[in-house]
Tab-separated table of N, CA and C in Angstrom:
chain	number	residue	atom	x	y	z
V	1	ASP	N	106.105	43.002	61.684
V	1	ASP	CA	105.613	42.675	63.015
V	1	ASP	C	105.045	41.260	63.029
V	2	GLU	N	104.591	40.810	64.173
V	2	GLU	CA	104.091	39.437	64.303
V	2	GLU	C	102.886	39.175	63.415
V	3	ASP	N	101.999	40.162	63.282
V	3	ASP	CA	100.821	39.979	62.421
V	3	ASP	C	101.225	39.740	60.977
V	4	GLU	N	102.205	40.495	60.503
V	4	GLU	CA	102.641	40.347	59.118
V	4	GLU	C	103.258	38.966	58.891
V	5	VAL	N	104.037	38.501	59.847
V	5	VAL	CA	104.632	37.173	59.744
V	5	VAL	C	103.534	36.119	59.693
V	6	ALA	N	102.521	36.266	60.554
V	6	ALA	CA	101.408	35.306	60.585
V	6	ALA	C	100.647	35.313	59.261
V	7	LEU	N	100.423	36.496	58.686
V	7	LEU	CA	99.710	36.582	57.419
V	7	LEU	C	100.509	35.958	56.280
V	8	LYS	N	101.820	36.182	56.266
V	8	LYS	CA	102.662	35.574	55.230
V	8	LYS	C	102.664	34.056	55.368
V	9	LEU	N	102.736	33.572	56.596
V	9	LEU	CA	102.697	32.138	56.837
V	9	LEU	C	101.363	31.551	56.375
V	10	ALA	N	100.265	32.252	56.650
V	10	ALA	CA	98.942	31.794	56.211
V	10	ALA	C	98.884	31.719	54.690
V	11	LEU	N	99.472	32.708	54.011
V	11	LEU	CA	99.485	32.714	52.548
V	11	LEU	C	100.259	31.509	52.014
V	12	ILE	N	101.357	31.169	52.674
V	12	ILE	CA	102.148	30.009	52.262
V	12	ILE	C	101.371	28.714	52.508
V	13	ILE	N	100.753	28.614	53.684
V	13	ILE	CA	100.027	27.404	54.044
V	13	ILE	C	98.784	27.211	53.171
V	14	LEU	N	98.002	28.270	53.008
V	14	LEU	CA	96.746	28.173	52.271
V	14	LEU	C	96.943	28.192	50.760
V	15	GLY	N	98.081	28.654	50.342
V	15	GLY	CA	98.350	28.750	48.913
V	15	GLY	C	98.144	30.171	48.431
V	16	SER	N	98.845	30.516	47.397
V	16	SER	CA	98.789	31.891	46.908
V	16	SER	C	98.017	32.025	45.612
V	17	GLU	N	97.421	30.952	45.113
V	17	GLU	CA	96.739	31.024	43.821
V	17	GLU	C	95.605	32.038	43.798
V	18	ALA	N	94.787	32.058	44.836
V	18	ALA	CA	93.673	33.012	44.853
V	18	ALA	C	94.197	34.440	44.847
V	19	PHE	N	95.271	34.691	45.590
V	19	PHE	CA	95.843	36.038	45.614
V	19	PHE	C	96.429	36.409	44.257
V	20	VAL	N	97.270	35.536	43.704
V	20	VAL	CA	97.908	35.827	42.414
V	20	VAL	C	96.850	36.023	41.329
V	21	GLY	N	95.866	35.140	41.290
V	21	GLY	CA	94.809	35.268	40.295
V	21	GLY	C	94.017	36.555	40.444
V	22	SER	N	93.705	36.918	41.676
V	22	SER	CA	92.958	38.157	41.929
V	22	SER	C	93.795	39.375	41.573
V	23	PHE	N	95.075	39.336	41.906
V	23	PHE	CA	95.974	40.457	41.646
V	23	PHE	C	96.139	40.684	40.142
V	24	VAL	N	96.465	39.618	39.416
V	24	VAL	CA	96.643	39.724	37.962
V	24	VAL	C	95.322	40.112	37.296
V	25	GLY	N	94.232	39.467	37.717
V	25	GLY	CA	92.924	39.796	37.151
V	25	GLY	C	92.515	41.234	37.415
V	26	SER	N	92.856	41.745	38.589
V	26	SER	CA	92.517	43.128	38.929
V	26	SER	C	93.290	44.116	38.070
V	27	ILE	N	94.575	43.859	37.879
V	27	ILE	CA	95.388	44.732	37.024
V	27	ILE	C	94.817	44.724	35.602
V	28	TRP	N	94.523	43.538	35.106
V	28	TRP	CA	93.971	43.394	33.756
V	28	TRP	C	92.642	44.136	33.641
V	29	ASP	N	91.795	43.971	34.650
V	29	ASP	CA	90.472	44.588	34.659
V	29	ASP	C	90.570	46.118	34.634
V	30	VAL	N	91.426	46.671	35.476
V	30	VAL	CA	91.571	48.135	35.552
V	30	VAL	C	92.085	48.691	34.229
V	31	ILE	N	93.112	48.067	33.676
V	31	ILE	CA	93.688	48.547	32.418
V	31	ILE	C	92.681	48.409	31.274
V	32	SER	N	91.931	47.311	31.245
V	32	SER	CA	90.979	47.107	30.142
V	32	SER	C	89.850	48.133	30.157
V	33	HIS	N	89.532	48.690	31.317
V	33	HIS	CA	88.479	49.701	31.404
V	33	HIS	C	89.000	51.122	31.157
V	34	GLN	N	90.325	51.249	30.989
V	34	GLN	CA	90.928	52.554	30.708
V	34	GLN	C	92.018	52.382	29.643
V	35	PRO	N	91.640	51.919	28.455
V	35	PRO	CA	92.627	51.620	27.413
V	35	PRO	C	93.384	52.866	26.961
V	36	ASP	N	94.602	52.636	26.512
V	36	ASP	CA	95.471	53.692	25.962
V	36	ASP	C	95.750	54.807	26.976
V	37	THR	N	95.675	54.495	28.247
V	37	THR	CA	95.921	55.475	29.311
V	37	THR	C	97.244	55.141	29.984
V	38	PRO	N	98.142	56.128	30.111
V	38	PRO	CA	99.404	55.862	30.810
V	38	PRO	C	99.148	55.419	32.256
V	39	LEU	N	100.035	54.582	32.762
V	39	LEU	CA	99.882	54.049	34.115
V	39	LEU	C	99.710	55.146	35.160
V	40	ASN	N	100.411	56.273	34.972
V	40	ASN	CA	100.320	57.358	35.962
V	40	ASN	C	99.047	58.196	35.813
V	41	GLU	N	98.221	57.902	34.802
V	41	GLU	CA	96.943	58.600	34.646
V	41	GLU	C	95.749	57.679	34.863
V	42	ILE	N	96.002	56.404	35.052
V	42	ILE	CA	94.921	55.447	35.298
V	42	ILE	C	94.339	55.703	36.681
V	43	ASP	N	93.038	55.615	36.776
V	43	ASP	CA	92.349	55.745	38.054
V	43	ASP	C	92.360	54.375	38.733
V	44	TRP	N	93.394	54.119	39.522
V	44	TRP	CA	93.543	52.836	40.205
V	44	TRP	C	92.606	52.803	41.398
V	45	PRO	N	91.718	51.805	41.489
V	45	PRO	CA	90.788	51.740	42.622
V	45	PRO	C	91.520	51.420	43.928
V	46	ASN	N	90.942	51.855	45.026
V	46	ASN	CA	91.535	51.586	46.343
V	46	ASN	C	91.494	50.102	46.688
V	47	ASP	N	90.482	49.396	46.199
V	47	ASP	CA	90.290	47.988	46.524
V	47	ASP	C	90.506	47.125	45.291
V	48	LEU	N	90.932	45.893	45.492
V	48	LEU	CA	91.032	44.944	44.385
V	48	LEU	C	89.665	44.833	43.711
V	49	PRO	N	89.578	45.071	42.411
V	49	PRO	CA	88.267	45.017	41.755
V	49	PRO	C	87.855	43.629	41.268
V	50	SER	N	88.776	42.680	41.214
V	50	SER	CA	88.459	41.357	40.677
V	50	SER	C	88.891	40.272	41.640
V	51	THR	N	88.229	39.154	41.535
V	51	THR	CA	88.590	38.002	42.352
V	51	THR	C	88.822	36.783	41.479
V	52	ALA	N	89.803	35.988	41.872
V	52	ALA	CA	90.068	34.735	41.164
V	52	ALA	C	89.136	33.640	41.662
V	53	ALA	N	88.469	33.888	42.779
V	53	ALA	CA	87.508	32.930	43.345
V	53	ALA	C	86.119	33.536	43.174
V	54	PRO	N	85.519	33.386	41.979
V	54	PRO	CA	84.305	34.124	41.648
V	54	PRO	C	83.028	33.655	42.334
V	55	PHE	N	83.081	32.513	43.022
V	55	PHE	CA	81.869	32.060	43.702
V	55	PHE	C	82.229	31.209	44.916
V	56	VAL	N	81.283	31.108	45.829
V	56	VAL	CA	81.390	30.191	46.960
V	56	VAL	C	80.071	29.433	47.036
V	57	GLU	N	80.131	28.236	47.554
V	57	GLU	CA	78.913	27.452	47.725
V	57	GLU	C	78.680	27.210	49.208
V	58	ARG	N	77.423	27.375	49.614
V	58	ARG	CA	77.032	27.192	51.011
V	58	ARG	C	75.693	26.472	51.044
V	59	GLN	N	75.346	25.993	52.236
V	59	GLN	CA	74.041	25.385	52.449
V	59	GLN	C	73.276	26.302	53.398
V	60	ALA	N	72.037	26.622	53.044
V	60	ALA	CA	71.223	27.523	53.858
V	60	ALA	C	70.963	26.895	55.227
V	61	SER	N	71.235	27.663	56.280
V	61	SER	CA	71.037	27.148	57.642
V	61	SER	C	69.627	27.444	58.162
V	62	THR	N	68.926	28.371	57.513
V	62	THR	CA	67.547	28.707	57.895
V	62	THR	C	66.762	29.082	56.639
V	63	ASP	N	65.456	29.124	56.757
V	63	ASP	CA	64.623	29.651	55.684
V	63	ASP	C	64.846	31.157	55.595
V	64	TRP	N	64.759	31.695	54.354
V	64	TRP	CA	64.944	33.132	54.166
V	64	TRP	C	64.161	33.569	52.940
V	65	SER	N	63.613	34.791	53.014
V	65	SER	CA	62.899	35.345	51.876
V	65	SER	C	63.036	36.860	51.904
V	66	ASN	N	63.138	37.447	50.717
V	66	ASN	CA	63.118	38.904	50.629
V	66	ASN	C	61.905	39.386	49.834
V	67	GLY	N	60.929	38.507	49.628
V	67	GLY	CA	59.734	38.849	48.872
V	67	GLY	C	59.838	38.480	47.403
V	68	GLN	N	61.061	38.360	46.911
V	68	GLN	CA	61.277	37.965	45.513
V	68	GLN	C	61.976	36.617	45.409
V	69	ILE	N	62.835	36.356	46.382
V	69	ILE	CA	63.596	35.112	46.400
V	69	ILE	C	63.273	34.370	47.687
V	70	ASP	N	62.937	33.088	47.573
V	70	ASP	CA	62.678	32.246	48.737
V	70	ASP	C	63.742	31.162	48.806
V	71	ILE	N	64.400	31.060	49.939
V	71	ILE	CA	65.419	30.040	50.155
V	71	ILE	C	64.989	29.200	51.349
V	72	ARG	N	65.060	27.911	51.196
V	72	ARG	CA	64.649	26.993	52.260
V	72	ARG	C	65.870	26.382	52.927
V	73	LYS	N	65.744	26.159	54.220
V	73	LYS	CA	66.814	25.539	54.990
V	73	LYS	C	67.253	24.249	54.290
V	74	GLY	N	68.574	24.087	54.180
V	74	GLY	CA	69.131	22.892	53.553
V	74	GLY	C	69.427	23.035	52.076
V	75	GLU	N	68.859	24.045	51.416
V	75	GLU	CA	69.136	24.239	49.993
V	75	GLU	C	70.584	24.672	49.790
V	76	LYS	N	71.141	24.226	48.686
V	76	LYS	CA	72.499	24.605	48.325
V	76	LYS	C	72.464	25.956	47.615
V	77	LEU	N	73.336	26.856	48.028
V	77	LEU	CA	73.406	28.192	47.437
V	77	LEU	C	74.758	28.384	46.779
V	78	ARG	N	74.754	29.018	45.644
V	78	ARG	CA	76.001	29.439	45.007
V	78	ARG	C	75.988	30.956	45.002
V	79	ILE	N	76.911	31.539	45.726
V	79	ILE	CA	77.007	32.993	45.824
V	79	ILE	C	78.067	33.439	44.820
V	80	VAL	N	77.666	34.243	43.859
V	80	VAL	CA	78.562	34.671	42.793
V	80	VAL	C	79.187	36.010	43.180
V	81	ILE	N	80.361	35.917	43.779
V	81	ILE	CA	81.084	37.105	44.235
V	81	ILE	C	81.474	37.965	43.043
V	82	GLY	N	81.812	37.326	41.940
V	82	GLY	CA	82.230	38.050	40.745
V	82	GLY	C	81.161	38.964	40.174
V	83	ALA	N	79.898	38.799	40.581
V	83	ALA	CA	78.827	39.681	40.107
V	83	ALA	C	78.731	40.923	40.980
V	84	SER	N	79.543	40.997	42.000
V	84	SER	CA	79.454	42.095	42.953
V	84	SER	C	80.795	42.801	43.080
V	85	VAL	N	81.268	43.316	41.974
V	85	VAL	CA	82.534	44.034	41.918
V	85	VAL	C	82.295	45.382	41.236
V	86	PRO	N	83.244	46.312	41.291
V	86	PRO	CA	83.003	47.656	40.770
V	86	PRO	C	82.441	47.734	39.361
V	87	ASN	N	82.831	46.827	38.479
V	87	ASN	CA	82.337	46.881	37.107
V	87	ASN	C	81.224	45.886	36.845
V	88	GLY	N	80.732	45.245	37.888
V	88	GLY	CA	79.660	44.279	37.752
V	88	GLY	C	78.299	44.921	37.917
V	89	PRO	N	77.256	44.150	37.742
V	89	PRO	CA	75.904	44.713	37.786
V	89	PRO	C	75.454	45.168	39.177
V	90	LEU	N	76.080	44.661	40.241
V	90	LEU	CA	75.623	45.023	41.590
V	90	LEU	C	76.455	46.127	42.242
V	91	ASN	N	77.661	46.368	41.754
V	91	ASN	CA	78.528	47.430	42.243
V	91	ASN	C	78.545	47.537	43.761
V	92	THR	N	78.814	46.423	44.421
V	92	THR	CA	78.931	46.408	45.868
V	92	THR	C	80.399	46.554	46.240
V	93	ARG	N	80.698	47.467	47.120
V	93	ARG	CA	82.085	47.777	47.451
V	93	ARG	C	82.754	46.651	48.241
V	94	ASN	N	83.896	46.215	47.754
V	94	ASN	CA	84.828	45.371	48.480
V	94	ASN	C	84.196	44.123	49.101
V	95	THR	N	83.526	43.337	48.309
V	95	THR	CA	82.896	42.113	48.818
V	95	THR	C	83.712	40.866	48.511
V	96	ILE	N	84.814	41.006	47.810
V	96	ILE	CA	85.521	39.822	47.342
V	96	ILE	C	86.224	39.041	48.447
V	97	PHE	N	86.308	39.592	49.635
V	97	PHE	CA	86.973	38.881	50.734
V	97	PHE	C	85.996	38.154	51.639
V	98	GLY	N	84.729	38.142	51.281
V	98	GLY	CA	83.741	37.451	52.091
V	98	GLY	C	83.350	38.258	53.315
V	99	ARG	N	82.512	37.652	54.140
V	99	ARG	CA	82.011	38.313	55.344
V	99	ARG	C	81.954	37.313	56.496
V	100	GLY	N	82.013	37.825	57.695
V	100	GLY	CA	81.823	37.004	58.888
V	100	GLY	C	82.825	35.875	58.996
V	101	GLN	N	82.347	34.716	59.385
V	101	GLN	CA	83.234	33.578	59.604
V	101	GLN	C	83.852	33.058	58.318
V	102	HIS	N	83.351	33.510	57.192
V	102	HIS	CA	83.904	33.086	55.912
V	102	HIS	C	84.814	34.143	55.291
V	103	SER	N	85.274	35.099	56.103
V	103	SER	CA	86.182	36.123	55.601
V	103	SER	C	87.531	35.517	55.245
V	104	CYS	N	88.142	36.062	54.226
V	104	CYS	CA	89.442	35.597	53.752
V	104	CYS	C	90.525	35.925	54.776
V	105	ILE	N	91.312	34.937	55.120
V	105	ILE	CA	92.380	35.131	56.098
V	105	ILE	C	93.487	36.036	55.548
V	106	GLY	N	93.622	36.103	54.237
V	106	GLY	CA	94.665	36.920	53.630
V	106	GLY	C	94.219	38.316	53.229
V	107	ARG	N	93.078	38.749	53.711
V	107	ARG	CA	92.530	40.045	53.286
V	107	ARG	C	93.493	41.209	53.518
V	108	ARG	N	93.958	41.376	54.745
V	108	ARG	CA	94.794	42.539	55.053
V	108	ARG	C	96.093	42.515	54.252
V	109	TYR	N	96.683	41.357	54.138
V	109	TYR	CA	97.920	41.216	53.378
V	109	TYR	C	97.679	41.567	51.909
V	110	SER	N	96.599	41.068	51.338
V	110	SER	CA	96.255	41.357	49.945
V	110	SER	C	96.012	42.845	49.739
V	111	GLU	N	95.272	43.455	50.652
V	111	GLU	CA	94.992	44.890	50.545
V	111	GLU	C	96.265	45.717	50.656
V	112	ASP	N	97.165	45.314	51.543
V	112	ASP	CA	98.438	46.029	51.681
V	112	ASP	C	99.269	45.930	50.406
V	113	LEU	N	99.332	44.739	49.816
V	113	LEU	CA	100.097	44.567	48.582
V	113	LEU	C	99.480	45.354	47.427
V	114	TRP	N	98.158	45.394	47.353
V	114	TRP	CA	97.484	46.172	46.311
V	114	TRP	C	97.794	47.667	46.487
V	115	ARG	N	97.768	48.139	47.724
V	115	ARG	CA	98.064	49.546	48.000
V	115	ARG	C	99.503	49.884	47.584
V	116	MET	N	100.460	49.021	47.943
V	116	MET	CA	101.859	49.255	47.566
V	116	MET	C	102.025	49.234	46.047
V	117	PHE	N	101.365	48.298	45.388
V	117	PHE	CA	101.421	48.218	43.932
V	117	PHE	C	100.891	49.501	43.300
V	118	ARG	N	99.723	49.959	43.778
V	118	ARG	CA	99.120	51.193	43.233
V	118	ARG	C	100.076	52.373	43.376
V	119	GLN	N	100.717	52.495	44.527
V	119	GLN	CA	101.640	53.603	44.764
V	119	GLN	C	102.820	53.572	43.796
V	120	LYS	N	103.353	52.399	43.531
V	120	LYS	CA	104.516	52.273	42.644
V	120	LYS	C	104.136	52.424	41.172
V	121	ILE	N	103.089	51.730	40.752
V	121	ILE	CA	102.737	51.706	39.326
V	121	ILE	C	102.222	53.059	38.848
V	122	SER	N	101.596	53.818	39.742
V	122	SER	CA	101.027	55.109	39.334
V	122	SER	C	102.091	56.190	39.141
V	123	ARG	N	103.342	55.859	39.326
V	123	ARG	CA	104.444	56.793	39.076
V	123	ARG	C	105.015	56.645	37.664
V	124	LEU	N	104.617	55.588	36.960
V	124	LEU	CA	105.222	55.281	35.667
V	124	LEU	C	104.447	55.907	34.509
V	125	ASN	N	105.173	56.580	33.651
V	125	ASN	CA	104.572	57.205	32.470
V	125	ASN	C	104.718	56.267	31.268
V	126	LEU	N	104.120	55.095	31.390
V	126	LEU	CA	104.123	54.101	30.326
V	126	LEU	C	102.687	53.732	29.995
V	127	VAL	N	102.423	53.462	28.730
V	127	VAL	CA	101.087	53.061	28.300
V	127	VAL	C	101.055	51.534	28.188
V	128	PRO	N	100.189	50.879	28.969
V	128	PRO	CA	100.103	49.421	28.877
V	128	PRO	C	99.210	48.991	27.713
V	129	GLU	N	99.601	47.904	27.080
V	129	GLU	CA	98.798	47.310	26.012
V	129	GLU	C	98.540	45.855	26.395
V	130	LEU	N	97.270	45.520	26.632
V	130	LEU	CA	96.910	44.153	26.975
V	130	LEU	C	96.986	43.297	25.721
V	131	VAL	N	97.808	42.270	25.746
V	131	VAL	CA	98.021	41.438	24.573
V	131	VAL	C	97.199	40.158	24.669
V	132	SER	N	97.409	39.379	25.722
V	132	SER	CA	96.667	38.131	25.858
V	132	SER	C	96.714	37.635	27.295
V	133	MET	N	95.654	36.908	27.654
V	133	MET	CA	95.634	36.243	28.953
V	133	MET	C	95.125	34.822	28.742
V	134	GLU	N	95.861	33.882	29.302
V	134	GLU	CA	95.503	32.467	29.249
V	134	GLU	C	95.055	32.045	30.634
V	135	THR	N	93.858	31.499	30.730
V	135	THR	CA	93.361	31.003	32.013
V	135	THR	C	93.549	29.502	32.071
V	136	ARG	N	93.936	29.018	33.226
V	136	ARG	CA	94.166	27.580	33.410
V	136	ARG	C	92.881	26.804	33.137
V	137	VAL	N	93.014	25.732	32.358
V	137	VAL	CA	91.873	24.878	32.032
V	137	VAL	C	92.299	23.435	32.253
V	138	PRO	N	91.514	22.558	32.838
V	138	PRO	CA	90.256	22.905	33.490
V	138	PRO	C	90.521	23.531	34.855
V	139	ASP	N	89.626	24.352	35.274
V	139	ASP	CA	89.727	24.974	36.586
V	139	ASP	C	88.313	25.108	37.122
V	140	THR	N	87.957	24.284	38.066
V	140	THR	CA	86.577	24.231	38.531
V	140	THR	C	86.249	25.280	39.575
V	141	PHE	N	87.255	25.947	40.128
V	141	PHE	CA	86.963	26.919	41.173
V	141	PHE	C	87.606	28.278	40.911
V	142	LEU	N	88.901	28.302	40.646
V	142	LEU	CA	89.609	29.572	40.477
V	142	LEU	C	89.705	29.972	39.007
V	143	ASN	N	89.645	31.281	38.773
V	143	ASN	CA	89.991	31.826	37.458
V	143	ASN	C	91.467	32.186	37.544
V	144	PHE	N	92.310	31.188	37.357
V	144	PHE	CA	93.735	31.402	37.560
V	144	PHE	C	94.442	31.612	36.228
V	145	PRO	N	95.114	32.753	36.069
V	145	PRO	CA	95.821	33.004	34.815
V	145	PRO	C	97.125	32.218	34.750
V	146	ASN	N	97.269	31.410	33.704
V	146	ASN	CA	98.549	30.746	33.453
V	146	ASN	C	99.573	31.753	32.959
V	147	LYS	N	99.060	32.711	32.181
V	147	LYS	CA	99.954	33.675	31.548
V	147	LYS	C	99.158	34.923	31.196
V	148	ALA	N	99.745	36.067	31.502
V	148	ALA	CA	99.164	37.345	31.086
V	148	ALA	C	100.283	38.157	30.449
V	149	LEU	N	100.074	38.542	29.209
V	149	LEU	CA	101.092	39.284	28.475
V	149	LEU	C	100.631	40.731	28.279
V	150	VAL	N	101.471	41.644	28.755
V	150	VAL	CA	101.187	43.075	28.635
V	150	VAL	C	102.443	43.738	28.067
V	151	ASN	N	102.282	44.531	27.029
V	151	ASN	CA	103.383	45.331	26.491
V	151	ASN	C	103.276	46.740	27.050
V	152	PHE	N	104.413	47.403	27.190
V	152	PHE	CA	104.435	48.777	27.666
V	152	PHE	C	105.134	49.646	26.643
V	153	HIS	N	104.546	50.820	26.377
V	153	HIS	CA	105.080	51.748	25.390
V	153	HIS	C	105.269	53.106	26.049
V	154	GLY	N	106.282	53.848	25.592
V	154	GLY	CA	106.433	55.225	26.032
V	154	GLY	C	105.422	56.100	25.327
V	155	ARG	N	105.248	57.272	25.869
V	155	ARG	CA	104.312	58.228	25.242
V	155	ARG	C	104.970	58.982	24.130
């Protein structure tokens, strides 16, 4: 439909690195937390668990305090999205796409592709073995994998 065409065009225009990095990182993350488990027995999460864009930087528009943290208008903030994922210390559901005016334009497309991937991969009776992952260096913003090697074995 028209929405899907618009989302694909946005992915082409904005670039696909964040999506590819998040997708590969999410697969790696899920498998690493369930080693030696066949693909059809892995508990695949409904949402992408990892992001290739682990932080965003913003400037505070107003003063804010929660009693423990004080932020003053104009201060630079680094929001670490990677600390707020299913296996992270904050375990906040589905925050990797941002919120409000800073929401990711490719969110729905990414979620649809993750859902389709989960449906297909969970039918395979193969055991994945994580061999190695190379992250692009230097990379000041994205955790982009240059290469991820996974072997698959029968049961």
